[in-house]
PDB file of C-alpha atoms in Angstrom:
ATOM      1  CA  MET A  28     116.945 -48.405  43.211  1.00  0.00           C
ATOM      2  CA  ARG A  29     118.673 -47.992  39.591  1.00  0.00           C
ATOM      3  CA  LEU A  30     116.533 -50.792  37.907  1.00  0.00           C
ATOM      4  CA  GLY A  31     113.195 -48.555  39.502  1.00  0.00           C
ATOM      5  CA  THR A  32     114.560 -45.213  38.581  1.00  0.00           C
ATOM      6  CA  LYS A  33     115.362 -46.302  34.686  1.00  0.00           C
ATOM      7  CA  LEU A  34     111.545 -48.118  34.784  1.00  0.00           C
ATOM      8  CA  ALA A  35     110.571 -44.486  35.973  1.00  0.00           C
ATOM      9  CA  ILE A  36     112.346 -42.535  33.357  1.00  0.00           C
ATOM     10  CA  GLY A  37     110.893 -45.127  30.566  1.00  0.00           C
ATOM     11  CA  LEU A  38     107.416 -44.606  31.451  1.00  0.00           C
ATOM     12  CA  ILE A  39     108.086 -40.642  30.976  1.00  0.00           C
ATOM     13  CA  VAL A  40     109.504 -40.795  28.245  1.00  0.00           C
ATOM     14  CA  GLY A  41     106.804 -42.893  26.458  1.00  0.00           C
ATOM     15  CA  PHE A  42     104.394 -40.308  27.699  1.00  0.00           C
ATOM     16  CA  VAL A  43     106.387 -37.296  26.179  1.00  0.00           C
ATOM     17  CA  ALA A  44     106.501 -39.093  22.900  1.00  0.00           C
ATOM     18  CA  ILE A  45     102.863 -39.748  22.731  1.00  0.00           C
ATOM     19  CA  GLY A  46     102.176 -36.318  23.397  1.00  0.00           C
ATOM     20  CA  GLY A  47     104.408 -35.042  21.181  1.00  0.00           C
ATOM     21  CA  ALA A  48     103.033 -37.266  18.770  1.00  0.00           C
ATOM     22  CA  GLY A  49      99.747 -36.079  19.691  1.00  0.00           C
ATOM     23  CA  ILE A  50     101.204 -32.624  19.689  1.00  0.00           C
ATOM     24  CA  LEU A  51     102.201 -33.052  15.689  1.00  0.00           C
ATOM     25  CA  PHE A  52      98.897 -34.275  14.840  1.00  0.00           C
ATOM     26  CA  GLY A  53      97.084 -31.534  16.171  1.00  0.00           C
ATOM     27  CA  SER A  54      99.397 -29.094  14.277  1.00  0.00           C
ATOM     28  CA  SER A  55      99.275 -30.369  11.249  1.00  0.00           C
ATOM     29  CA  ALA A  56      95.301 -30.867  11.489  1.00  0.00           C
ATOM     30  CA  LEU A  57      95.270 -27.246  12.425  1.00  0.00           C
ATOM     31  CA  SER A  58      97.725 -26.698   9.717  1.00  0.00           C
ATOM     32  CA  GLY A  59      94.844 -27.833   7.340  1.00  0.00           C
ATOM     33  CA  GLN A  60      92.569 -25.549   8.690  1.00  0.00           C
ATOM     34  CA  GLN A  61      94.545 -22.483   8.087  1.00  0.00           C
ATOM     35  CA  SER A  62      94.430 -23.053   4.325  1.00  0.00           C
ATOM     36  CA  LEU A  63      90.628 -22.303   4.965  1.00  0.00           C
ATOM     37  CA  THR A  64      91.284 -18.880   6.096  1.00  0.00           C
ATOM     38  CA  ASP A  65      91.955 -15.617   4.917  1.00  0.00           C
ATOM     39  CA  PRO A  66      95.883 -15.027   4.955  1.00  0.00           C
ATOM     40  CA  GLY A  67      95.579 -11.509   6.009  1.00  0.00           C
ATOM     41  CA  SER A  68      92.622 -11.547   8.324  1.00  0.00           C
ATOM     42  CA  GLY A  69      92.771 -14.845  10.154  1.00  0.00           C
ATOM     43  CA  GLU A  70      88.688 -15.041   9.204  1.00  0.00           C
ATOM     44  CA  PRO A  71      87.605 -18.063   7.383  1.00  0.00           C
ATOM     45  CA  THR A  72      86.538 -17.743   3.704  1.00  0.00           C
ATOM     46  CA  ALA A  73      83.323 -18.575   2.390  1.00  0.00           C
ATOM     47  CA  THR A  74      83.576 -21.011  -0.204  1.00  0.00           C
ATOM     48  CA  PRO A  75      82.002 -19.222  -3.405  1.00  0.00           C
ATOM     49  CA  ALA A  76      78.620 -20.172  -4.721  1.00  0.00           C
ATOM     50  CA  GLU A  77      76.218 -19.104  -7.405  1.00  0.00           C
ATOM     51  CA  THR A  78      73.814 -17.361  -6.113  1.00  0.00           C
ATOM     52  CA  PRO A  79      70.585 -17.399  -7.812  1.00  0.00           C
ATOM     53  CA  ASP A  80      70.153 -13.819  -8.435  1.00  0.00           C
ATOM     54  CA  GLU A  81      72.356 -14.032 -11.587  1.00  0.00           C
ATOM     55  CA  THR A  82      70.536 -16.337 -13.070  1.00  0.00           C
ATOM     56  CA  GLN A  83      66.851 -14.185 -12.718  1.00  0.00           C
ATOM     57  CA  THR A  84      68.792 -11.639 -13.828  1.00  0.00           C
ATOM     58  CA  ARG A  85      69.777 -12.843 -17.145  1.00  0.00           C
ATOM     59  CA  THR A  86      66.836 -14.475 -17.599  1.00  0.00           C
ATOM     60  CA  ALA A  87      64.899 -11.019 -16.805  1.00  0.00           C
ATOM     61  CA  SER A  88      67.304  -8.831 -19.381  1.00  0.00           C
ATOM     62  CA  ALA A  89      66.545 -11.681 -22.236  1.00  0.00           C
ATOM     63  CA  THR A  90      63.053 -11.051 -21.847  1.00  0.00           C
ATOM     64  CA  PRO A  91      61.647  -8.233 -24.140  1.00  0.00           C
ATOM     65  CA  THR A  92      59.440  -5.524 -22.977  1.00  0.00           C
ATOM     66  CA  ALA A  93      55.712  -5.048 -23.782  1.00  0.00           C
ATOM     67  CA  THR A  94      56.552  -1.539 -25.082  1.00  0.00           C
ATOM     68  CA  GLU A  95      59.161  -3.252 -27.618  1.00  0.00           C
ATOM     69  CA  ALA A  96      56.623  -5.707 -29.011  1.00  0.00           C
ATOM     70  CA  SER A  97      53.592  -3.363 -29.411  1.00  0.00           C
ATOM     71  CA  THR A  98      54.930  -0.103 -30.646  1.00  0.00           C
ATOM     72  CA  PRO A  99      53.765   0.268 -33.993  1.00  0.00           C
ATOM     73  CA  THR A 100      56.052   1.966 -36.657  1.00  0.00           C
ATOM     74  CA  PRO A 101      54.749   4.899 -38.104  1.00  0.00           C
ATOM     75  CA  GLY A 102      53.265   4.633 -41.681  1.00  0.00           C
ATOM     76  CA  ASP A 103      52.818   0.646 -41.480  1.00  0.00           C
ATOM     77  CA  GLU A 104      49.083   1.141 -40.825  1.00  0.00           C
ATOM     78  CA  PRO A 105      47.076   1.370 -44.101  1.00  0.00           C
ATOM     79  CA  THR A 106      45.168   4.958 -44.091  1.00  0.00           C
ATOM     80  CA  ALA A 107      41.426   4.544 -44.246  1.00  0.00           C
ATOM     81  CA  ARG A 108      39.086   6.276 -46.323  1.00  0.00           C
ATOM     82  CA  PRO A 109      37.481   9.092 -44.877  1.00  0.00           C
ATOM     83  CA  GLN A 110      33.689   8.487 -44.450  1.00  0.00           C
ATOM     84  CA  SER A 111      31.257  10.454 -47.039  1.00  0.00           C
ATOM     85  CA  PHE A 112      30.941  14.426 -46.568  1.00  0.00           C
ATOM     86  CA  ALA A 113      27.149  15.029 -45.529  1.00  0.00           C
ATOM     87  CA  LEU A 114      26.637  17.419 -48.531  1.00  0.00           C
ATOM     88  CA  ASN A 115      22.875  18.568 -49.618  1.00  0.00           C
ATOM     89  CA  GLU A 116      22.495  17.884 -53.546  1.00  0.00           C
ATOM     90  CA  SER A 117      19.598  20.773 -53.490  1.00  0.00           C
ATOM     91  CA  ASP A 118      21.964  22.813 -52.150  1.00  0.00           C
ATOM     92  CA  ILE A 119      24.951  22.212 -54.643  1.00  0.00           C
ATOM     93  CA  ALA A 120      22.041  22.527 -57.783  1.00  0.00           C
ATOM     94  CA  GLY A 121      21.328  26.196 -56.358  1.00  0.00           C
ATOM     95  CA  TYR A 122      24.899  27.263 -56.414  1.00  0.00           C
ATOM     96  CA  VAL A 123      25.635  25.512 -59.883  1.00  0.00           C
ATOM     97  CA  ALA A 124      22.737  27.438 -61.123  1.00  0.00           C
ATOM     98  CA  ALA A 125      23.824  30.772 -59.685  1.00  0.00           C
ATOM     99  CA  TYR A 126      27.669  30.507 -60.975  1.00  0.00           C
ATOM    100  CA  VAL A 127      26.344  29.664 -64.334  1.00  0.00           C
ATOM    101  CA  ASN A 128      24.241  33.106 -64.342  1.00  0.00           C
ATOM    102  CA  ASP A 129      27.149  34.741 -62.945  1.00  0.00           C
ATOM    103  CA  ARG A 130      29.110  34.055 -66.230  1.00  0.00           C
ATOM    104  CA  ARG A 131      25.840  35.198 -68.722  1.00  0.00           C
ATOM    105  CA  ASP A 132      25.073  38.132 -69.816  1.00  0.00           C
ATOM    106  CA  SER A 133      21.482  37.452 -69.009  1.00  0.00           C
ATOM    107  CA  ASP A 134      20.221  35.472 -65.886  1.00  0.00           C
ATOM    108  CA  LEU A 135      18.432  32.323 -66.852  1.00  0.00           C
ATOM    109  CA  SER A 136      15.364  31.567 -64.238  1.00  0.00           C
ATOM    110  CA  ALA A 137      15.501  28.734 -61.933  1.00  0.00           C
ATOM    111  CA  THR A 138      12.459  28.878 -60.691  1.00  0.00           C
ATOM    112  CA  ALA A 139       9.682  28.932 -62.963  1.00  0.00           C
ATOM    113  CA  ARG A 140       7.634  25.686 -63.684  1.00  0.00           C
ATOM    114  CA  THR A 141       9.650  25.017 -67.153  1.00  0.00           C
ATOM    115  CA  SER A 142      12.821  25.252 -64.838  1.00  0.00           C
ATOM    116  CA  ALA A 143      11.201  22.900 -62.421  1.00  0.00           C
ATOM    117  CA  ALA A 144      10.274  20.548 -65.383  1.00  0.00           C
ATOM    118  CA  LEU A 145      14.405  21.000 -66.710  1.00  0.00           C
ATOM    119  CA  SER A 146      15.167  20.471 -62.751  1.00  0.00           C
ATOM    120  CA  GLU A 147      13.805  17.125 -62.860  1.00  0.00           C
ATOM    121  CA  MET A 148      14.752  15.740 -65.729  1.00  0.00           C
ATOM    122  CA  ALA A 149      18.442  16.716 -64.811  1.00  0.00           C
ATOM    123  CA  ASN A 150      18.191  15.012 -61.344  1.00  0.00           C
ATOM    124  CA  ASN A 151      16.654  11.971 -62.709  1.00  0.00           C
ATOM    125  CA  HIS A 152      19.968  11.805 -65.567  1.00  0.00           C
ATOM    126  CA  SER A 153      22.117  12.437 -62.707  1.00  0.00           C
ATOM    127  CA  GLN A 154      20.659   9.989 -60.871  1.00  0.00           C
ATOM    128  CA  ARG A 155      21.342   7.323 -63.442  1.00  0.00           C
ATOM    129  CA  MET A 156      25.081   8.257 -63.839  1.00  0.00           C
ATOM    130  CA  ALA A 157      25.756   8.075 -60.398  1.00  0.00           C
ATOM    131  CA  ASN A 158      24.003   4.750 -60.637  1.00  0.00           C
ATOM    132  CA  GLU A 159      25.941   3.361 -63.122  1.00  0.00           C
ATOM    133  CA  SER A 160      29.196   5.574 -62.417  1.00  0.00           C
ATOM    134  CA  GLU A 161      29.406   6.661 -65.999  1.00  0.00           C
ATOM    135  CA  MET A 162      29.288  10.461 -67.280  1.00  0.00           C
ATOM    136  CA  ALA A 163      27.337  10.377 -70.529  1.00  0.00           C
ATOM    137  CA  HIS A 164      24.405  12.055 -72.466  1.00  0.00           C
ATOM    138  CA  ASN A 165      23.501   8.004 -72.876  1.00  0.00           C
ATOM    139  CA  VAL A 166      23.717   5.736 -70.007  1.00  0.00           C
ATOM    140  CA  GLY A 167      21.428   3.120 -71.090  1.00  0.00           C
ATOM    141  CA  TYR A 168      18.141   5.133 -71.161  1.00  0.00           C
ATOM    142  CA  GLY A 169      18.272   7.252 -74.251  1.00  0.00           C
ATOM    143  CA  ASN A 170      20.117  10.651 -75.162  1.00  0.00           C
ATOM    144  CA  SER A 171      19.036  14.078 -74.317  1.00  0.00           C
ATOM    145  CA  ARG A 172      16.527  14.761 -77.330  1.00  0.00           C
ATOM    146  CA  ASP A 173      14.949  11.059 -75.875  1.00  0.00           C
ATOM    147  CA  ARG A 174      14.592  12.789 -72.362  1.00  0.00           C
ATOM    148  CA  TYR A 175      12.882  16.325 -73.688  1.00  0.00           C
ATOM    149  CA  GLU A 176      10.568  14.442 -75.643  1.00  0.00           C
ATOM    150  CA  ARG A 177       9.372  12.423 -72.972  1.00  0.00           C
ATOM    151  CA  ASN A 178       8.995  15.281 -70.776  1.00  0.00           C
ATOM    152  CA  ASN A 179       7.188  17.330 -73.580  1.00  0.00           C
ATOM    153  CA  LEU A 180       9.787  19.908 -73.563  1.00  0.00           C
ATOM    154  CA  PHE A 181      11.044  19.370 -77.452  1.00  0.00           C
ATOM    155  CA  ASP A 182       8.876  21.400 -79.193  1.00  0.00           C
ATOM    156  CA  GLN A 183       8.760  23.956 -75.810  1.00  0.00           C
ATOM    157  CA  CYS A 184      12.659  24.445 -75.872  1.00  0.00           C
ATOM    158  CA  LYS A 185      13.254  25.554 -79.490  1.00  0.00           C
ATOM    159  CA  PHE A 186      14.890  29.028 -79.950  1.00  0.00           C
ATOM    160  CA  GLU A 187      16.727  30.960 -82.340  1.00  0.00           C
ATOM    161  CA  SER A 188      20.761  31.196 -82.176  1.00  0.00           C
ATOM    162  CA  GLU A 189      21.725  34.955 -81.130  1.00  0.00           C
ATOM    163  CA  ARG A 190      22.260  36.167 -84.638  1.00  0.00           C
ATOM    164  CA  TYR A 191      19.016  34.350 -85.755  1.00  0.00           C
ATOM    165  CA  THR A 192      20.193  32.011 -88.589  1.00  0.00           C
ATOM    166  CA  ALA A 193      19.346  28.856 -86.718  1.00  0.00           C
ATOM    167  CA  VAL A 194      17.064  27.448 -84.571  1.00  0.00           C
ATOM    168  CA  ILE A 195      18.522  25.495 -81.401  1.00  0.00           C
ATOM    169  CA  ASP A 196      16.639  22.645 -80.025  1.00  0.00           C
ATOM    170  CA  ALA A 197      17.729  19.166 -78.064  1.00  0.00           C
ATOM    171  CA  LYS A 198      18.943  17.581 -81.111  1.00  0.00           C
ATOM    172  CA  ARG A 199      22.786  16.085 -80.643  1.00  0.00           C
ATOM    173  CA  ASN A 200      22.667  17.303 -76.512  1.00  0.00           C
ATOM    174  CA  ARG A 201      23.291  20.809 -77.814  1.00  0.00           C
ATOM    175  CA  LEU A 202      20.532  21.880 -74.687  1.00  0.00           C
ATOM    176  CA  GLU A 203      22.524  19.670 -72.009  1.00  0.00           C
ATOM    177  CA  SER A 204      25.857  20.025 -69.996  1.00  0.00           C
ATOM    178  CA  ILE A 205      26.806  17.025 -68.034  1.00  0.00           C
ATOM    179  CA  ALA A 206      29.728  16.908 -65.304  1.00  0.00           C
ATOM    180  CA  SER A 207      31.480  14.793 -62.826  1.00  0.00           C
ATOM    181  CA  VAL A 208      33.586  15.744 -59.718  1.00  0.00           C
ATOM    182  CA  GLY A 209      35.217  14.551 -56.580  1.00  0.00           C
ATOM    183  CA  ALA A 210      34.293  15.247 -53.199  1.00  0.00           C
ATOM    184  CA  GLY A 211      35.111  14.244 -49.517  1.00  0.00           C
ATOM    185  CA  GLY A 212      38.770  13.082 -49.332  1.00  0.00           C
ATOM    186  CA  TYR A 213      41.003  10.618 -49.721  1.00  0.00           C
ATOM    187  CA  ASP A 214      44.713   9.357 -47.652  1.00  0.00           C
ATOM    188  CA  GLY A 215      44.592  12.510 -46.014  1.00  0.00           C
ATOM    189  CA  ALA A 216      43.600  14.871 -48.670  1.00  0.00           C
ATOM    190  CA  THR A 217      40.300  16.592 -48.593  1.00  0.00           C
ATOM    191  CA  VAL A 218      39.007  18.154 -51.679  1.00  0.00           C
ATOM    192  CA  ASN A 219      35.471  19.636 -52.483  1.00  0.00           C
ATOM    193  CA  GLU A 220      34.170  19.686 -49.163  1.00  0.00           C
ATOM    194  CA  THR A 221      31.398  22.016 -49.007  1.00  0.00           C
ATOM    195  CA  GLU A 222      28.265  22.633 -51.328  1.00  0.00           C
ATOM    196  CA  ARG A 223      29.825  25.859 -52.770  1.00  0.00           C
ATOM    197  CA  ARG A 224      32.825  24.247 -53.238  1.00  0.00           C
ATOM    198  CA  VAL A 225      32.028  21.430 -55.273  1.00  0.00           C
ATOM    199  CA  ALA A 226      29.439  23.954 -57.280  1.00  0.00           C
ATOM    200  CA  ARG A 227      32.109  25.941 -58.174  1.00  0.00           C
ATOM    201  CA  ALA A 228      34.298  22.605 -59.548  1.00  0.00           C
ATOM    202  CA  ILE A 229      31.446  21.974 -61.711  1.00  0.00           C
ATOM    203  CA  ALA A 230      30.732  25.476 -62.732  1.00  0.00           C
ATOM    204  CA  ASP A 231      34.446  25.883 -63.786  1.00  0.00           C
ATOM    205  CA  TYR A 232      34.747  22.282 -65.890  1.00  0.00           C
ATOM    206  CA  TRP A 233      31.793  23.723 -67.866  1.00  0.00           C
ATOM    207  CA  PHE A 234      33.117  27.048 -68.410  1.00  0.00           C
ATOM    208  CA  SER A 235      36.297  25.831 -69.469  1.00  0.00           C
ATOM    209  CA  SER A 236      34.943  23.652 -71.997  1.00  0.00           C
ATOM    210  CA  SER A 237      33.998  25.676 -74.906  1.00  0.00           C
ATOM    211  CA  LYS A 238      31.315  23.062 -76.168  1.00  0.00           C
ATOM    212  CA  TYR A 239      29.752  23.183 -72.522  1.00  0.00           C
ATOM    213  CA  ARG A 240      30.280  27.314 -72.289  1.00  0.00           C
ATOM    214  CA  ASP A 241      28.363  27.665 -75.738  1.00  0.00           C
ATOM    215  CA  ARG A 242      25.458  25.717 -74.482  1.00  0.00           C
ATOM    216  CA  LEU A 243      25.049  27.750 -71.141  1.00  0.00           C
ATOM    217  CA  THR A 244      25.578  31.138 -72.702  1.00  0.00           C
ATOM    218  CA  TYR A 245      22.804  30.694 -75.370  1.00  0.00           C
ATOM    219  CA  ALA A 246      21.818  34.622 -75.596  1.00  0.00           C
ATOM    220  CA  ASN A 247      18.020  33.498 -76.311  1.00  0.00           C
ATOM    221  CA  ALA A 248      17.756  30.789 -73.732  1.00  0.00           C
ATOM    222  CA  ARG A 249      14.947  31.832 -70.770  1.00  0.00           C
ATOM    223  CA  PHE A 250      15.357  28.183 -68.073  1.00  0.00           C
ATOM    224  CA  LEU A 251      17.884  26.375 -66.319  1.00  0.00           C
ATOM    225  CA  GLY A 252      17.236  23.301 -64.803  1.00  0.00           C
ATOM    226  CA  VAL A 253      20.129  21.818 -62.959  1.00  0.00           C
ATOM    227  CA  GLY A 254      20.345  18.326 -61.320  1.00  0.00           C
ATOM    228  CA  ILE A 255      22.890  17.056 -58.338  1.00  0.00           C
ATOM    229  CA  ALA A 256      23.653  13.042 -57.834  1.00  0.00           C
ATOM    230  CA  ILE A 257      26.379  11.773 -55.137  1.00  0.00           C
ATOM    231  CA  SER A 258      26.927   8.261 -55.576  1.00  0.00           C
ATOM    232  CA  GLU A 259      28.682   6.380 -53.243  1.00  0.00           C
ATOM    233  CA  ASP A 260      31.929   6.550 -53.562  1.00  0.00           C
ATOM    234  CA  ASP A 261      31.806  10.258 -53.298  1.00  0.00           C
ATOM    235  CA  GLU A 262      31.690  11.673 -57.270  1.00  0.00           C
ATOM    236  CA  VAL A 263      29.454  13.950 -57.564  1.00  0.00           C
ATOM    237  CA  TYR A 264      27.057  13.535 -60.821  1.00  0.00           C
ATOM    238  CA  ALA A 265      25.575  17.085 -62.487  1.00  0.00           C
ATOM    239  CA  THR A 266      23.194  17.855 -65.499  1.00  0.00           C
ATOM    240  CA  ALA A 267      22.070  20.900 -66.136  1.00  0.00           C
ATOM    241  CA  ASN A 268      19.215  21.529 -69.011  1.00  0.00           C
ATOM    242  CA  VAL A 269      18.321  24.620 -71.079  1.00  0.00           C
ATOM    243  CA  CYS A 270      15.249  25.898 -72.806  1.00  0.00           C
TER     244      CYS A 270
END
């Protein structure tokens, strides 16, 4: 009886020991899991990981915008030369003749037959100056006297000076005035953009020169011819012949 009791007690102690070990093992495992929980809330804390948004955000912020790459800086673009103004050469010639007569004591005729011949001669010379881009009495086709002679005007266009002390003729370019003025615009600046302004600039140039002023104010001259030609670079060449 005593021996059976001892065996039973031994078995019970064994089971208790094994159960205690299990309890200790389970408690240790639970303690390991507990280390992954938030101490304050007891809820499991997810392991932090790099989100794809951070990488995408950094890449996007490093990419320049289209506005930054394409916006021009003011002043970098070269200034284009404006197109030539549509100026009428005949109108300029008419205004020049009027401005010349305004500054004379008596008007010169710009409509007579002789005036028409003078104007044609003046036109031809202005066109040659424009073609050569040179303001000169001789641009390779002879001087003023040569032109008067070729057009049968040399003998006709002789007259006495104001005090009748000398005879004025086409020698030494004494019956011819020439000019060159700019028209149109460049780099945003506009000059002589109308026929009147071009004509005024030509007349002002002539009458600011004692040489040309004297040629255009001969007291005994009767006729005037004006020729205008505009070059491709907006330079206006003018010739005035008197008789």
